[in-house]
XYZ file of C-alpha atoms in Angstrom:
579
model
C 20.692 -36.663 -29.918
C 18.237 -34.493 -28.468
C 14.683 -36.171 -27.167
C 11.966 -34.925 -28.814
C 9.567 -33.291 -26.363
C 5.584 -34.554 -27.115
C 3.162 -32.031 -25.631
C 0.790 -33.285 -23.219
C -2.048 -31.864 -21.201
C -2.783 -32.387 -17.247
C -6.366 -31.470 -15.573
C -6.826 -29.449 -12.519
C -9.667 -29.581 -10.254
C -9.807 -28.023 -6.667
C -12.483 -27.727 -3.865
C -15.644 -30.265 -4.516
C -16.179 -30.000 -1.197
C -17.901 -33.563 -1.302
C -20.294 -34.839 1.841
C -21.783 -37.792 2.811
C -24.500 -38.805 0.525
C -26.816 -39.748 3.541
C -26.683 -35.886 4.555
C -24.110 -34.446 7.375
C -24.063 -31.335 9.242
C -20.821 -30.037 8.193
C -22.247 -26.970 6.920
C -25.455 -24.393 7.063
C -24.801 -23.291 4.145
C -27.814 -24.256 1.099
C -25.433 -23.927 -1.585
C -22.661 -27.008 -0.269
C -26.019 -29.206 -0.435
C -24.905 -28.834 -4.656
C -21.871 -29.741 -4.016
C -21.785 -33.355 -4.873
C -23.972 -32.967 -8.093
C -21.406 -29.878 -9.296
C -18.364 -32.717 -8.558
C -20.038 -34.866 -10.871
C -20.655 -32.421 -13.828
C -17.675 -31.447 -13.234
C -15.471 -34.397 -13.084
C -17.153 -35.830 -16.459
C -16.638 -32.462 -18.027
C -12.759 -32.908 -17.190
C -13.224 -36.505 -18.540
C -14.424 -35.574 -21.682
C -11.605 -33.142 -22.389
C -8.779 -36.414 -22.214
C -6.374 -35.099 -20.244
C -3.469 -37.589 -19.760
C -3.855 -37.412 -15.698
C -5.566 -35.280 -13.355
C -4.473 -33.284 -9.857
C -7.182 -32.377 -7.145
C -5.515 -29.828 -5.198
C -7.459 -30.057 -2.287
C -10.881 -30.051 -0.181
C -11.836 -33.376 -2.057
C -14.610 -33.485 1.185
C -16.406 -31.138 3.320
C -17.117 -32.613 6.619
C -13.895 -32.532 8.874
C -11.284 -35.470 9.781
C -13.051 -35.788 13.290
C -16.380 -35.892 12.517
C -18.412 -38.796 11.932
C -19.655 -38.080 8.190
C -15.815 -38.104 6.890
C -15.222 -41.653 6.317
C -18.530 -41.801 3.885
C -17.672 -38.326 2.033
C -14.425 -39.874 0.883
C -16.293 -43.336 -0.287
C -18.811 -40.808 -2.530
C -15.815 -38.495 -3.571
C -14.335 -42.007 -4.463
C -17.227 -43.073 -6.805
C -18.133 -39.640 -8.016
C -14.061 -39.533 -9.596
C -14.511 -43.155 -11.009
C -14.366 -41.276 -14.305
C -11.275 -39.749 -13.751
C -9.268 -42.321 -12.419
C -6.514 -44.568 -11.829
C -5.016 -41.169 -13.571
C -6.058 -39.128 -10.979
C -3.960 -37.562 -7.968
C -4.543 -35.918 -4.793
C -3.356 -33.453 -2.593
C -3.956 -32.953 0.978
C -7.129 -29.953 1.975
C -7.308 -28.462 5.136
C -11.003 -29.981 5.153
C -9.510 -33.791 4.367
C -6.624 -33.437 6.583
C -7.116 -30.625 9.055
C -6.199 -27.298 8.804
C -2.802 -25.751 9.178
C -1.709 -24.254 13.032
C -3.322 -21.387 13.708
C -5.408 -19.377 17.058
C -7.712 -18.177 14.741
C -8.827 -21.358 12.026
C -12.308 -22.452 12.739
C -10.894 -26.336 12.845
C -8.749 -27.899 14.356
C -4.769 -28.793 13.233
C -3.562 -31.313 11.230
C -2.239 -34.450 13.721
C -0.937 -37.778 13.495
C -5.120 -38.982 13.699
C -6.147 -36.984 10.557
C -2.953 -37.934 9.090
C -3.850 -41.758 9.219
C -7.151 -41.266 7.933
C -6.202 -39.213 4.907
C -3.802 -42.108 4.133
C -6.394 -44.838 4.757
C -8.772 -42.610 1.925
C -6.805 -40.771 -0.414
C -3.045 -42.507 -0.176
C 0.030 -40.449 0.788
C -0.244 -37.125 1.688
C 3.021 -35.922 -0.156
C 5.099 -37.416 -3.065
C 6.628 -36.940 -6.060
C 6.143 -38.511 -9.844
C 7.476 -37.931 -12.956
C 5.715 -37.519 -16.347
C 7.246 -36.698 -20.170
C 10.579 -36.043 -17.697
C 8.839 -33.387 -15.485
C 8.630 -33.602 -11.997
C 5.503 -33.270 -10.567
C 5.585 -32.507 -6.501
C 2.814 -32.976 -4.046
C 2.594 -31.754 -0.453
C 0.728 -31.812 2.452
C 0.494 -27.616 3.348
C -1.322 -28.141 6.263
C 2.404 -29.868 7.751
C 3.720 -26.089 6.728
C 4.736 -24.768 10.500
C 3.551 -27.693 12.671
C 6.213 -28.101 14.956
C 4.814 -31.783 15.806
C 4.579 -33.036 11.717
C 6.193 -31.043 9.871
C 10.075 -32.287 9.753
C 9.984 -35.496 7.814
C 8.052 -33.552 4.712
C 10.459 -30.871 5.067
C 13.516 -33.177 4.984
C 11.677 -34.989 1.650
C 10.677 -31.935 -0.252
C 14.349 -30.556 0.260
C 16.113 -33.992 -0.573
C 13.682 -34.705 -3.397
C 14.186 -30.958 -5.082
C 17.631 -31.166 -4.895
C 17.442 -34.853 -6.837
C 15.745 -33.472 -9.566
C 17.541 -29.595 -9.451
C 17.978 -30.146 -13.379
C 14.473 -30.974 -14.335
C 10.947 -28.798 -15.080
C 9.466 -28.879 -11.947
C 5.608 -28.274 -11.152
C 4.570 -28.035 -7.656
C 0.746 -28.593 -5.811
C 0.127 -27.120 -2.503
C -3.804 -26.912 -1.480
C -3.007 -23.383 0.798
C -1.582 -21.079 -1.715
C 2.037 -19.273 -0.586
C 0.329 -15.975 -0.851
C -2.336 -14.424 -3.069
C -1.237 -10.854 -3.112
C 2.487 -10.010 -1.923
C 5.065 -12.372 -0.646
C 5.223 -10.470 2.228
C 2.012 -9.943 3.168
C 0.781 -10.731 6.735
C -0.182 -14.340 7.633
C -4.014 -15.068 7.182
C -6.566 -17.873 6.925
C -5.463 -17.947 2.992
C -2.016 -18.093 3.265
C 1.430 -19.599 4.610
C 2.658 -18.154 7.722
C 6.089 -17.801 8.504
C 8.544 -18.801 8.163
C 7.269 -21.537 5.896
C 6.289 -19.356 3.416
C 9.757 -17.828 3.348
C 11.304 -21.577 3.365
C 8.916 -22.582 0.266
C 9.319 -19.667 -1.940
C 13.170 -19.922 -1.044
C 13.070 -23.428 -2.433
C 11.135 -21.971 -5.519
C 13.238 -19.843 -6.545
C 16.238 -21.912 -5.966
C 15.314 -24.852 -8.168
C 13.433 -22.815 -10.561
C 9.813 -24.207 -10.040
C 8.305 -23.585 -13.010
C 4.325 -23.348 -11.396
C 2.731 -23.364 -7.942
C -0.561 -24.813 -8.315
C -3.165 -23.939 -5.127
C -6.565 -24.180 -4.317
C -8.465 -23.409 -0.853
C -9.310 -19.792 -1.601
C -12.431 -21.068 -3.871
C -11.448 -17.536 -6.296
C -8.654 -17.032 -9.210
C -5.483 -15.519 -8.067
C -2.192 -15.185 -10.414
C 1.116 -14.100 -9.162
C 4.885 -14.808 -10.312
C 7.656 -14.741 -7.938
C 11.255 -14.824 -9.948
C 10.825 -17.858 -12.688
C 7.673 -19.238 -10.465
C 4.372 -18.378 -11.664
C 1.513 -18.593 -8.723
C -1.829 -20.227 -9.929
C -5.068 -20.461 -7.491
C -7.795 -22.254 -8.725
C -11.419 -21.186 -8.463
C -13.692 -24.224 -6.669
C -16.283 -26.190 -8.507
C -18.686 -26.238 -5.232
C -19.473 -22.864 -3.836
C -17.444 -19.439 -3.756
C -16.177 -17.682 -0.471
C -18.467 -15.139 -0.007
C -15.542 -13.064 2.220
C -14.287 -12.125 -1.424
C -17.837 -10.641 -3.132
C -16.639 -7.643 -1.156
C -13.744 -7.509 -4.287
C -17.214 -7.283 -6.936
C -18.776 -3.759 -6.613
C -21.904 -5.517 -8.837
C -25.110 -6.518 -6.613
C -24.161 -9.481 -4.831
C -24.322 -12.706 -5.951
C -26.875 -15.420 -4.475
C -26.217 -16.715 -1.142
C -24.262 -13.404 -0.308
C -21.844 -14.178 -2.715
C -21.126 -17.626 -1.584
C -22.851 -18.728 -4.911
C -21.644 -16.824 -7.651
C -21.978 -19.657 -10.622
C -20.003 -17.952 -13.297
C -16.693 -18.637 -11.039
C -16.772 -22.220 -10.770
C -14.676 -24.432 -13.269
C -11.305 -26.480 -13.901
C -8.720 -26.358 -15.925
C -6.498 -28.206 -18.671
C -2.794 -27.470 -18.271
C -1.504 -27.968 -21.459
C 2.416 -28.601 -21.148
C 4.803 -27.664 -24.284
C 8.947 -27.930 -24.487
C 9.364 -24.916 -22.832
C 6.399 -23.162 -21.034
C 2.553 -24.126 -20.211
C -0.767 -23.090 -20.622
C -3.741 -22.858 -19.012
C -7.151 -23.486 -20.091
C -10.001 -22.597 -17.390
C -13.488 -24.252 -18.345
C -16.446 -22.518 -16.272
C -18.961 -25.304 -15.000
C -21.542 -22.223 -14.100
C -22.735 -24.536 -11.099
C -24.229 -27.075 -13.582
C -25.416 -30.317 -11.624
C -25.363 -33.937 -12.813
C -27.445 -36.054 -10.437
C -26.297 -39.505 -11.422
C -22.757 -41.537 -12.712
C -24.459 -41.220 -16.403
C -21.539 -40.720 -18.470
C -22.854 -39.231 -21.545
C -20.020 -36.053 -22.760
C -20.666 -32.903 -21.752
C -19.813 -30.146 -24.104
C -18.062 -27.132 -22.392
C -19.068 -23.906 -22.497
C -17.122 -21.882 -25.555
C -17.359 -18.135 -26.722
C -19.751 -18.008 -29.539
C -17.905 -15.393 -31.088
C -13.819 -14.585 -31.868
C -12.690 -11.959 -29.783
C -9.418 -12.120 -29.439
C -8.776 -9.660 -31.879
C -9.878 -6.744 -29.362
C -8.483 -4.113 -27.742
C -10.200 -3.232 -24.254
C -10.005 -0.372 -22.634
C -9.257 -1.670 -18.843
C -10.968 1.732 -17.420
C -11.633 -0.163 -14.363
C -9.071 -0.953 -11.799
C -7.022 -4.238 -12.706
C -3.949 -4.428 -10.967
C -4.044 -2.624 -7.443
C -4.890 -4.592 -4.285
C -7.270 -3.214 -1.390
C -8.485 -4.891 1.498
C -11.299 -6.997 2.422
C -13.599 -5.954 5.622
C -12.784 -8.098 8.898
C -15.343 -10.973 8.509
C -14.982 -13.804 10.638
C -15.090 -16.744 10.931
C -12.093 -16.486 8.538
C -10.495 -13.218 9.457
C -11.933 -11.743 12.179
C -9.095 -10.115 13.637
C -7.077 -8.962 10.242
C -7.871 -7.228 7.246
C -6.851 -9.312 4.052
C -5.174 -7.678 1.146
C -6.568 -8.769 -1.678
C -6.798 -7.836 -5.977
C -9.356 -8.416 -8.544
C -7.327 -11.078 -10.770
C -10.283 -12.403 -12.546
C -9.810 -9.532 -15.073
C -6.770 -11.645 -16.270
C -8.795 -14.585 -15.877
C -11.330 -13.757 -18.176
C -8.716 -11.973 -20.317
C -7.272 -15.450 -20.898
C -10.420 -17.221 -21.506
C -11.362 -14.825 -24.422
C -7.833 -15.424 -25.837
C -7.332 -11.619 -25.923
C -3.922 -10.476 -26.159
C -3.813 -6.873 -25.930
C -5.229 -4.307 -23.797
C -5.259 -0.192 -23.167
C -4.002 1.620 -20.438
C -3.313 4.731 -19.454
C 0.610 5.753 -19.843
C 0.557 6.520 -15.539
C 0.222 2.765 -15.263
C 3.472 1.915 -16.882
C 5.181 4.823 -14.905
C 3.751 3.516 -11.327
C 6.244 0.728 -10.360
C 3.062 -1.145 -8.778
C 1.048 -1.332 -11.466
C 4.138 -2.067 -13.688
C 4.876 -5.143 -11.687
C 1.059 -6.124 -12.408
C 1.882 -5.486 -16.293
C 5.025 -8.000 -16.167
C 3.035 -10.350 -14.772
C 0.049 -10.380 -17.435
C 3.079 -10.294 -19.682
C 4.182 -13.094 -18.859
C 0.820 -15.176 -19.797
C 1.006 -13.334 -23.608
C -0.603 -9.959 -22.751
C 0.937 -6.922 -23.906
C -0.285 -3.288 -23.781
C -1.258 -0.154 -25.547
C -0.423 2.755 -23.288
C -2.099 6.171 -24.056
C -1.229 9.523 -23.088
C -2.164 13.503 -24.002
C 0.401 14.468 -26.391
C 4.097 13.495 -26.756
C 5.805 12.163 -23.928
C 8.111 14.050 -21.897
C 11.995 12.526 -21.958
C 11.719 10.689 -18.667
C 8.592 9.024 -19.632
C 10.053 8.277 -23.138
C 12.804 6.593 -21.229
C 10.309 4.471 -19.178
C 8.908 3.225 -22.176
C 12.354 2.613 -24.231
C 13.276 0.367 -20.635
C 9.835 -1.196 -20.842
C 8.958 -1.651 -24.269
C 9.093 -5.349 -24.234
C 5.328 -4.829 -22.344
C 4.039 -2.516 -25.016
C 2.334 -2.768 -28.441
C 1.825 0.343 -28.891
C 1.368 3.985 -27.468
C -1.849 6.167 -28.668
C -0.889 9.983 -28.538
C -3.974 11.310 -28.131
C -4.013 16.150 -29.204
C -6.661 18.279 -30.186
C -3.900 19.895 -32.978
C -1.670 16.496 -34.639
C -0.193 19.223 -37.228
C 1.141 20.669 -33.943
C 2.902 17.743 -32.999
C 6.808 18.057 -32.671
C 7.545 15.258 -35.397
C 11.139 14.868 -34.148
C 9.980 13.709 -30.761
C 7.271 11.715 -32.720
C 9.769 9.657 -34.384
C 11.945 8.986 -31.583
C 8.987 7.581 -29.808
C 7.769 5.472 -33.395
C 11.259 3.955 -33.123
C 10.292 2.132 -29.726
C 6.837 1.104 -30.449
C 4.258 1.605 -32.903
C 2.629 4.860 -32.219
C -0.948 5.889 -32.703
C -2.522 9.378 -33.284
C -5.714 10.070 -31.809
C -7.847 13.397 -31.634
C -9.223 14.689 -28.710
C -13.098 15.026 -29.416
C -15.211 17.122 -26.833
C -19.007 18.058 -27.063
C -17.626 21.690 -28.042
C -16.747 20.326 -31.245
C -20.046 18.942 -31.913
C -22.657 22.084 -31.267
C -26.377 21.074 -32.073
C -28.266 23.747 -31.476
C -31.265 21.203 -31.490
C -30.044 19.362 -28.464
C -29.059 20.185 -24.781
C -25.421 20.607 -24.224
C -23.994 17.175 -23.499
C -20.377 17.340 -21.297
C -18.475 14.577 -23.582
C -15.210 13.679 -24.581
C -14.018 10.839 -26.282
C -10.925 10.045 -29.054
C -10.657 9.306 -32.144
C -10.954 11.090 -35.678
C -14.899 11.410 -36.474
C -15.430 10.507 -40.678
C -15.889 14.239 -41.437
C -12.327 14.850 -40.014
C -10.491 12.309 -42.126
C -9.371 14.481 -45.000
C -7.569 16.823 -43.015
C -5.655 14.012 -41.175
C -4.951 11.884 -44.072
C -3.928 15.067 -45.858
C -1.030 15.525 -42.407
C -0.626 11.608 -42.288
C 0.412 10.833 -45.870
C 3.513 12.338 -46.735
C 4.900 11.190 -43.090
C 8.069 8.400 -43.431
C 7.965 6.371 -40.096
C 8.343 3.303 -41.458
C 5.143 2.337 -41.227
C 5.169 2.696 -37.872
C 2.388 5.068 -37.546
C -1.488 4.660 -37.114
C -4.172 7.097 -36.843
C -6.964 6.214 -34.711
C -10.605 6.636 -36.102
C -13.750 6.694 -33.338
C -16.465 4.594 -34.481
C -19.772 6.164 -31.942
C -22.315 3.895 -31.134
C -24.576 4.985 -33.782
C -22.938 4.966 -36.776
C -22.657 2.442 -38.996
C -19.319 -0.190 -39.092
C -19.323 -1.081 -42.348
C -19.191 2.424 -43.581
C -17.226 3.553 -41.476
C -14.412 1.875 -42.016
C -15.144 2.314 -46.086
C -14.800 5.795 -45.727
C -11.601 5.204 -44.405
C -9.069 6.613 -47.694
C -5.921 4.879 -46.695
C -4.668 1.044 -46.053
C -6.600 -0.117 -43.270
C -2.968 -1.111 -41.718
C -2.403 2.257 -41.218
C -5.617 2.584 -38.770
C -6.954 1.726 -35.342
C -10.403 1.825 -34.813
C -11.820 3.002 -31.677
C -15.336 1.037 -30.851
C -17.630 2.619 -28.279
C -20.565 1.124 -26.662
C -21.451 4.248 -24.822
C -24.450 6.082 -26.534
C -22.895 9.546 -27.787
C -25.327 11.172 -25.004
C -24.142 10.262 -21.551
C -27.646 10.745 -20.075
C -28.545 7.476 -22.069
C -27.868 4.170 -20.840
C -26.686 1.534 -23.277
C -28.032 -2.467 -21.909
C -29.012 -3.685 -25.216
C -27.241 -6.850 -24.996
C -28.719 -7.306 -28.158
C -27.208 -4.928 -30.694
C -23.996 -5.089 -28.623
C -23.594 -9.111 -29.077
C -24.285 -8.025 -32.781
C -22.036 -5.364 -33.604
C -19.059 -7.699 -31.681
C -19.953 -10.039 -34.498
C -19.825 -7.581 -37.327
C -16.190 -6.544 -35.738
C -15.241 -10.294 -35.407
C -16.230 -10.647 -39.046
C -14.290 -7.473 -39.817
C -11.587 -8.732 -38.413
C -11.095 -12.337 -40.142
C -11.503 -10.071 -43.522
C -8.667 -7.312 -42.459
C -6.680 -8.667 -39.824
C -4.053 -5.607 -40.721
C -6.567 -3.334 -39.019
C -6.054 -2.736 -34.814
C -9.612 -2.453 -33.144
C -9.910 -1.090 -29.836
C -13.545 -1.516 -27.532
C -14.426 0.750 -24.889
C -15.014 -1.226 -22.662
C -14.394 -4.243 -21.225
C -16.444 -4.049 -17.573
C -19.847 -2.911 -17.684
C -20.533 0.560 -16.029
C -23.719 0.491 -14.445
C -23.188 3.958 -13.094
C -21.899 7.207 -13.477
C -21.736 8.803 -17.334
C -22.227 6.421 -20.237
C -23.488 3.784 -18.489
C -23.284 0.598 -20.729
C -22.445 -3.238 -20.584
C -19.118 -4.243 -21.600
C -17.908 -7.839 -22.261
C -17.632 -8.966 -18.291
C -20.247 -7.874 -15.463
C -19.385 -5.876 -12.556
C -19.362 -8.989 -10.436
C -15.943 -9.938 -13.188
C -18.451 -12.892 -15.039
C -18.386 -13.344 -18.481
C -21.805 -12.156 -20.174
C -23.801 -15.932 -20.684
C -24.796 -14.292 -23.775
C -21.363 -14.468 -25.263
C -21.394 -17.918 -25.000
C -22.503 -19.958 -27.956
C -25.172 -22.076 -26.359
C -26.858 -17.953 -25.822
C -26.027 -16.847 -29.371
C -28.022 -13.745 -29.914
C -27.232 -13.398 -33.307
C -30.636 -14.447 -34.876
C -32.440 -12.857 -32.032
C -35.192 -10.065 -33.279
């Protein structure tokens, strides 16, 4: 008889960067002064959520193994998890151990001194456990290459895999593997060779399910076979070497404060896949052990009904200046992954793209990967697809949930080709509107173009659309500008509302006119989130999801330029009764 599997949920918290509560100088930095009074907001917020046990990946302190503040940063990280523990484990940081080998690491290596007084602290600095049958793996990275420490780990991680080959297997490592290509050069955030080579080997040999990291202070997602990658953003301060990523204006402390990327996670653990649950802390303090709960921060609205358009960048990688201490010598190849971050934590499921994405094998590989966390995509192109990019979509179409054909003429459209593309994925029609379509001889000629049918064009299109058979495979996609009215709208619309897309725009029709009015924004997202719950049949699109601050149409969309969630779609910012 098979065992019934019970779901159960694990919490993740990485980089508290803890120091001595009588003061240290382990760092110049203002912001790591926070750091102890973010661990303790945290680690209650964590509490509060029940998780059956909880993993620090790393950088539990901040002062280093050899200096003199170390042994009383571990007492206070000791008291300030009280609430979190006995069910709480640790792995070994380069700050609480030493750092891995390297000419160019601003501290010294891990060695058989920092390795006792880890022990003496935090316990063993690599082991296994097992929980609901899954195997649960903890090592020391820092050991990763070290000629002088690194064999009896090695000889344990490989004996221990092999022991459990059979089982679900998560693994915790405080350095991640990589955090943009598997072979990308060695750097302060990575494994060098040839352990990197050596642990992904062993990853993809016992099919690891997760790699969970920490140490680079930002969100990073990658999947390597069966193995998906997870880095975990810090609860103390952010690396300011990655604000160069944000093209926004710069976040306080050059970046190395940027609240709306701190947080933790619940990894919630199912019979045959997991999922993760991020929970921003914004940099929230709690000066004292009080225990009271603290609610966490939730969307005040529904949105994971939408549509964005990603116009932005949101899969390729480009590197980082040279900026010591951390990489002075290298550039760093990085990507913007909080895009799927905060893709996740609105519970959106479906974005827009252009078709060239899914026909660039790069940016492919990026769409298998958000794939593989539940996203899926609409791809758009001008007019019918040619028959090699049909075929790219026919391999593909397990990525897709739809494709929006977007003509100036639809009763030009071959509709042979149309239905052979209909028969892979539902297809959209959506008209090409410029600003030579909409003369006013009133107002200054405005260069526009956007898509979607306008109301007064409906007849003609539903007069094409109707007699069509595909099966009901076919949508046409309707443009709702930023100054017309939702509700009627959509009421004008003369068919099933199944058989339309709605295209939202936040841009003011004139692209001379900004559109900031958080305002009216936060309230026509809650007239489309009540649309929504009433006609769930009905696919609605927003342009966009990242504000634009420059160029034509500037307007806000759902995440800033420096990739934060707006605080104003949170519900404790609700700006639905505002005036």
């Amino acid at each position: 008889m098979k065992k019934i599997f019970k779901t159960f949920k694990f919490g993740i918290i990485t980089d508290t960067h803890i120091r001595s509560p009588e003061g240290d100088q382990s760092s110049p930095y203002p912001v790591n002064k926070k750091a102890n009074d973010r661990a303790r907001y945290a680690v209650q917020l964590l509490a509060d959520q029940n998780p059956d046990f909880v993993i620090h990946l790393g950088d539990m302190v901040h002062p280093l193994p050899h200096m003199a503040a170390y042994s009383l940063a571990a007492k206070e990280a000791k008291k300030i998890f009280s609430p979190l523990m006995p069910n709480m484990k640790f792995v070994p940081g380069n700050h609480d151990i030493g750092d891995k080998p390297s000419l160019v690491s601003p501290a010294g290596p891990a060695d058989k001194d920092s390795l006792t007084g880890y022990k003496e602290s935090f316990g063993e600095d690599y082991y296994s456990f097992e929980f609901n049958d899954i195997q649960f793996i903890v090592m020391n990275s820092s050991l990763v290459n070290n000629v002088k420490e690194e064999h009896s780990q090695k000889e344990w991680l490989e004996t221990t895999l092999a022991k459990v080959k059979n089982s679900r297997i998560f693994l915790f490592s405080h350095y991640p593997p990589f955090i943009n290509d598997p072979s990308e050069d060695s750097h302060y955030d990575n494994y060098a060779e040839p352990g990197r080579q050596w642990l992904l080997g062993l990853a993809k040999k016992y099919n690891i399910e997760a790699v969970f990291s920490g140490h680079v202070h930002h969100f990073f997602f990658n999947r390597l076979g069966k193995t998906k990658l997870y880095c975990h953003p810090a609860t103390s301060f952010t690396r300011q070497d990655y604000s160069a990523l944000f093209p926004g204006q710069v976040e306080d402390e050059f970046g190395r404060d940027d609240k709306g990327k701190y947080g933790v996670s619940i990894v919630t653990v199912g019979q045959d896949s997991h999922n993760i649950q991020f929970i921003q802390t914004n940099g929230n303090i709690r000066k004292t052990a009080d225990q009271q709960p603290i609610k966490p921060p939730v969307a005040a609205l529904n949105l994971g009904f939408l549509i964005p358009h990603l116009r932005h960048d949101w899969a390729l990688a480009r590197p980082l200046p040279y900026n010591g201490p951390m990489e002075e010598f290298s550039r760093k190849i990085v990507r913007n992954d909080y895009l799927l971050l905060r893709l996740m934590q609105l519970g959106i499921t479906k974005v827009r793209i252009p078709l060239s994405d899914l026909l660039d094998p790069v940016i492919r590989k990026r769409m298998q990967d958000f794939h593989a966390v539940g996203i899926n995509f609409v791809i758009f192109c001008v007019g019918i697809p040619d028959s090699a990019q049909v075929n790219s979509i026919e391999k593909h179409k397990n990525l897709l949930a739809g494709i929006e054909i977007v003509t100036h003429a639809h009763h030009e459209l071959d509709l042979d080709k149309l239905k052979i593309v209909s028969s892979i994925t539902e297809t959209w029609i959506s008209k090409i509107t410029t600003s030579a379509s909409l003369l006013d001889p009133t107002q200054p000629f405005a260069h526009t173009v956007s898509c979607g049918y306008l109301k007064n064009e409906l007849q003609d299109v539903v007069n094409w659309f109707s007699p069509l058979d595909f099966k009901g495979n076919l949508r046409l996609v309707m443009q709702l500008p930023w100054e017309q009215n939702l509700m009627e709208t959509v009421e004008s619309w003369p068919l099933n509302l199944e058989s339309l897309a709605l295209n939202v725009r936040l841009s003011n029709s004139n692209p001379a006119i900004a559109n900031f009015d958080k305002i009216s924004i936060f309230r026509r997202l809650k007239e489309l989130s009540s649309l929504s719950e009433k006609s769930p049949e009905l696919e609605i699109m927003l342009d966009t999801f990242s504000d634009f601050d420059r160029g034509y149409h500037p307007r806000t969309g759902l995440i800033s330029n420096s990739s934060n969630i707006h605080d104003w779609l949170f519900a404790q910012n609700d700006l639905s009764s505002s005036s």
